[in-house]
mmCIF file of C-alpha atoms in Angstrom:
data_model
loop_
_atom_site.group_PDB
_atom_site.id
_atom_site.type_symbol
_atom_site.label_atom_id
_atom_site.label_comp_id
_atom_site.label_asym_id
_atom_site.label_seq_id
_atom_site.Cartn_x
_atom_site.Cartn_y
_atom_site.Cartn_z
ATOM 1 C CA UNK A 1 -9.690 11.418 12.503
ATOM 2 C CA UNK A 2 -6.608 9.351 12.397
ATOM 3 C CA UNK A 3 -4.633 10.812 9.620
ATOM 4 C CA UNK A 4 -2.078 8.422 7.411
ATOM 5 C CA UNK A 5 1.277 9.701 6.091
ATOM 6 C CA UNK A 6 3.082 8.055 3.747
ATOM 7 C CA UNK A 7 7.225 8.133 3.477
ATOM 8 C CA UNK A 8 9.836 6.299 1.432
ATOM 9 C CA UNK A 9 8.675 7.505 -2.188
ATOM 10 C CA UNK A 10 11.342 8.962 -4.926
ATOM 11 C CA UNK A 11 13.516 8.105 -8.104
ATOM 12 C CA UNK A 12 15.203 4.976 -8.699
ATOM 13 C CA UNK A 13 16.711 3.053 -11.421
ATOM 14 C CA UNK A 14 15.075 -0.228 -12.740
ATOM 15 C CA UNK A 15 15.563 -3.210 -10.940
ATOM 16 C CA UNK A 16 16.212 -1.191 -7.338
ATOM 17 C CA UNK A 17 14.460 -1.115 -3.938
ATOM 18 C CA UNK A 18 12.360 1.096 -1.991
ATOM 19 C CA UNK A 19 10.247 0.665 1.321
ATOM 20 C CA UNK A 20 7.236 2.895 1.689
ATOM 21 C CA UNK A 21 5.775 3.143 4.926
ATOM 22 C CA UNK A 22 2.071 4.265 6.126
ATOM 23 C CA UNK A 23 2.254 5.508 9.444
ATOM 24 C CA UNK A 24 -0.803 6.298 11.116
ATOM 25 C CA UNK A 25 -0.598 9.884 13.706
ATOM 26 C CA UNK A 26 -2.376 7.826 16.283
ATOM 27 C CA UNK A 27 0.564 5.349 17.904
ATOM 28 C CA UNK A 28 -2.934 3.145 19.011
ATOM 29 C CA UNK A 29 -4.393 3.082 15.606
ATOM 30 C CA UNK A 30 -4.336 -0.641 14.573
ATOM 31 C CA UNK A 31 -6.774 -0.892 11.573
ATOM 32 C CA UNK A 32 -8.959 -3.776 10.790
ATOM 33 C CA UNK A 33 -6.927 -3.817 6.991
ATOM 34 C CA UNK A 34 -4.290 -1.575 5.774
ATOM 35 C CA UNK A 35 -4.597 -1.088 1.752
ATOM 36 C CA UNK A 36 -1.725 -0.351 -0.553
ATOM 37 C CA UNK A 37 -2.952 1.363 -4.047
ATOM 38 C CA UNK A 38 -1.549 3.293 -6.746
ATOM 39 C CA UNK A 39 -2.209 5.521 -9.630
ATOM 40 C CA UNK A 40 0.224 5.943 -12.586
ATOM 41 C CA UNK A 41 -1.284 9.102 -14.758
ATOM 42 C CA UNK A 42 -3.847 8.228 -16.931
ATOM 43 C CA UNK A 43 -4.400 5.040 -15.460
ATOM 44 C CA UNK A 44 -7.145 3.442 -12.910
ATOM 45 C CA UNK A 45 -6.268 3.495 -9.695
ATOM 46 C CA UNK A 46 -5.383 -0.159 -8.455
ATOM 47 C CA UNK A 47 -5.092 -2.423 -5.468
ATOM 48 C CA UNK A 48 -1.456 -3.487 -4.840
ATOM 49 C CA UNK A 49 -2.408 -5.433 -2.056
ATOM 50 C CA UNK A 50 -3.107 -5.227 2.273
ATOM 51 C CA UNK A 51 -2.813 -6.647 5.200
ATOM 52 C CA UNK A 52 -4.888 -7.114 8.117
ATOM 53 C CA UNK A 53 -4.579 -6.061 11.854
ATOM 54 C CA UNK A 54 -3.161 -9.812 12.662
ATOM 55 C CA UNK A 55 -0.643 -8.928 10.121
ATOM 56 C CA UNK A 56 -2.219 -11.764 7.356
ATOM 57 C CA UNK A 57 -1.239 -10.167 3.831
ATOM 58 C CA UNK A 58 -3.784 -10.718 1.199
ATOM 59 C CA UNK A 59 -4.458 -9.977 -2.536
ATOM 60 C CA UNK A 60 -1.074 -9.088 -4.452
ATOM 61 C CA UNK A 61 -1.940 -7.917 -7.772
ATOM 62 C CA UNK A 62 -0.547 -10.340 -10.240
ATOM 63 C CA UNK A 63 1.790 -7.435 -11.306
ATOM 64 C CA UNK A 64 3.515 -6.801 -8.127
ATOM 65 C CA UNK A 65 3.267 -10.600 -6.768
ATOM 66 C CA UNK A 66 7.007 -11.833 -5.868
ATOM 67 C CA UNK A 67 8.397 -8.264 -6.307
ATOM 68 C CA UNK A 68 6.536 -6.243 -3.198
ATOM 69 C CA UNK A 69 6.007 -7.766 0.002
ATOM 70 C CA UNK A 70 3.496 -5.636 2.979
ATOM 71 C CA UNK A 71 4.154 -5.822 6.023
ATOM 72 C CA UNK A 72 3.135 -4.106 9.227
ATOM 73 C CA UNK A 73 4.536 -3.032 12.998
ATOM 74 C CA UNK A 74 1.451 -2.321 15.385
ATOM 75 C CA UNK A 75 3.737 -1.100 18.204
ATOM 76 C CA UNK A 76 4.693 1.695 15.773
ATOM 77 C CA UNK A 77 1.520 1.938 13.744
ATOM 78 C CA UNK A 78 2.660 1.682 10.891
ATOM 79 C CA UNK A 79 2.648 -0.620 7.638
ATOM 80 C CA UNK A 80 5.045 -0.972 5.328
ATOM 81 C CA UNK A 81 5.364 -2.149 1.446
ATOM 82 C CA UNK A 82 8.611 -2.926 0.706
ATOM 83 C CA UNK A 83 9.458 -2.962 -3.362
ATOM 84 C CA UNK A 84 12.007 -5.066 -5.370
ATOM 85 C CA UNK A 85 13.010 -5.323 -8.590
ATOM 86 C CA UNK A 86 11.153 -2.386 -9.642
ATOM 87 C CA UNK A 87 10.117 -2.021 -13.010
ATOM 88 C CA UNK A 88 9.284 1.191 -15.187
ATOM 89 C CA UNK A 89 5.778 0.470 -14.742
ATOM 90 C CA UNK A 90 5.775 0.654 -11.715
ATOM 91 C CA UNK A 91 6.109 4.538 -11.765
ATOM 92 C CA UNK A 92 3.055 5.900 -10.065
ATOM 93 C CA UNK A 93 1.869 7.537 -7.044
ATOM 94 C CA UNK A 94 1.283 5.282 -3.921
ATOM 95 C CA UNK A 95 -1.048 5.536 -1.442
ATOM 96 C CA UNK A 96 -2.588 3.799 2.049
ATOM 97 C CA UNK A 97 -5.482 3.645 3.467
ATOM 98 C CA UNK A 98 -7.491 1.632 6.141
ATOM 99 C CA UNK A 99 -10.713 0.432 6.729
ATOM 100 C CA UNK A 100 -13.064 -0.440 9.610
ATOM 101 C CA UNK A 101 -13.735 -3.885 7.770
ATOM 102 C CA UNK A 102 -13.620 -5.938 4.567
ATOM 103 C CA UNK A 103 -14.616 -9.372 3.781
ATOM 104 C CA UNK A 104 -12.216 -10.913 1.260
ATOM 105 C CA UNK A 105 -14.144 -10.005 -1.957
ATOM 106 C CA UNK A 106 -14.236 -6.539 -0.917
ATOM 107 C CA UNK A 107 -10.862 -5.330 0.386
ATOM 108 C CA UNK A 108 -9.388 -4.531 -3.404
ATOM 109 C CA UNK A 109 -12.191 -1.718 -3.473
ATOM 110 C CA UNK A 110 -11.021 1.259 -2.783
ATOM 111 C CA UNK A 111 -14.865 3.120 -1.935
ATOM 112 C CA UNK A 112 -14.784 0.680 1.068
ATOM 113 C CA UNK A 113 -11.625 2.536 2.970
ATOM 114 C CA UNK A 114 -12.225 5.819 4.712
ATOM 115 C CA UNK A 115 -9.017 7.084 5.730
ATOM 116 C CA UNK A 116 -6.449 7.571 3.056
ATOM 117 C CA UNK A 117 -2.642 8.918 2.967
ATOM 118 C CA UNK A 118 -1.863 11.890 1.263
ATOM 119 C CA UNK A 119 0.431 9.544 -1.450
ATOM 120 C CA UNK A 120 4.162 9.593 -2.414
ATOM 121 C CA UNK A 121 5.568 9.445 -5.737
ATOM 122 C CA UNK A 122 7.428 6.227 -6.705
ATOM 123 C CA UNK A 123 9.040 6.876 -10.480
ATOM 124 C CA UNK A 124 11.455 4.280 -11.867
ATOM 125 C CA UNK A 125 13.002 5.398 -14.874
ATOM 126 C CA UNK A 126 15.847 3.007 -16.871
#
């Protein structure tokens, strides 16, 4: 199985940057949709957002819409999320993960995706 590693996680102030990327081991791995999620401790788990094969981006959460933009690079297999203006909040651990297919109602659910990163800790503090 095609594993997923995620990069580009750490500490940063409020109102700084930070790209994570998702790259996938396989350079020929082009997933139908890339997922972006995250977990802050003691919270649900929730659905940042994706993008799909073709590179259309879909379904910001309303917390994260005009602050994170995804984005993806099949020649390198990987997709990134790219984060600005971060927020306190916004401390939590991040995570990709693909699936074989998702019709638009579908993709924020995260039982539908069968390959999933190992995460990488995003913490904002002030």
């Amino acid at each position: 199985q095609v594993q997923l590693v995620e990069s580009g996680g750490g500490l940063v102030q409020a109102g700084d940057s930070l790209r994570l990327s998702c790259a996938a081991s396989a350079r020929t791995f082009i997933p139908y949709f890339t997922g972006w999620f995250r977990q802050a401790p003691g919270r649900e788990r929730e659905f940042i957002g994706g993008i799909t094969y073709a590179g259309i981006t879909l379904y910001y959460s309303d917390r994260v819409k005009d602050r994170f933009t995804i984005s993806r690079d099949n020649a390198k297999a990987t997709a990134y999320l790219q984060m600005n203006s971060l927020k306190l909040e916004d401390t939590a651990a991040y995570y990709c993960a693909t699936t074989d297919y998702c019709s638009s109602s579908e993709c924020s659910t995260g039982n539908l995706y069968n390959n999933w990163g190992q995460g990488t800790q995003v913490t904002v503090s002030s």
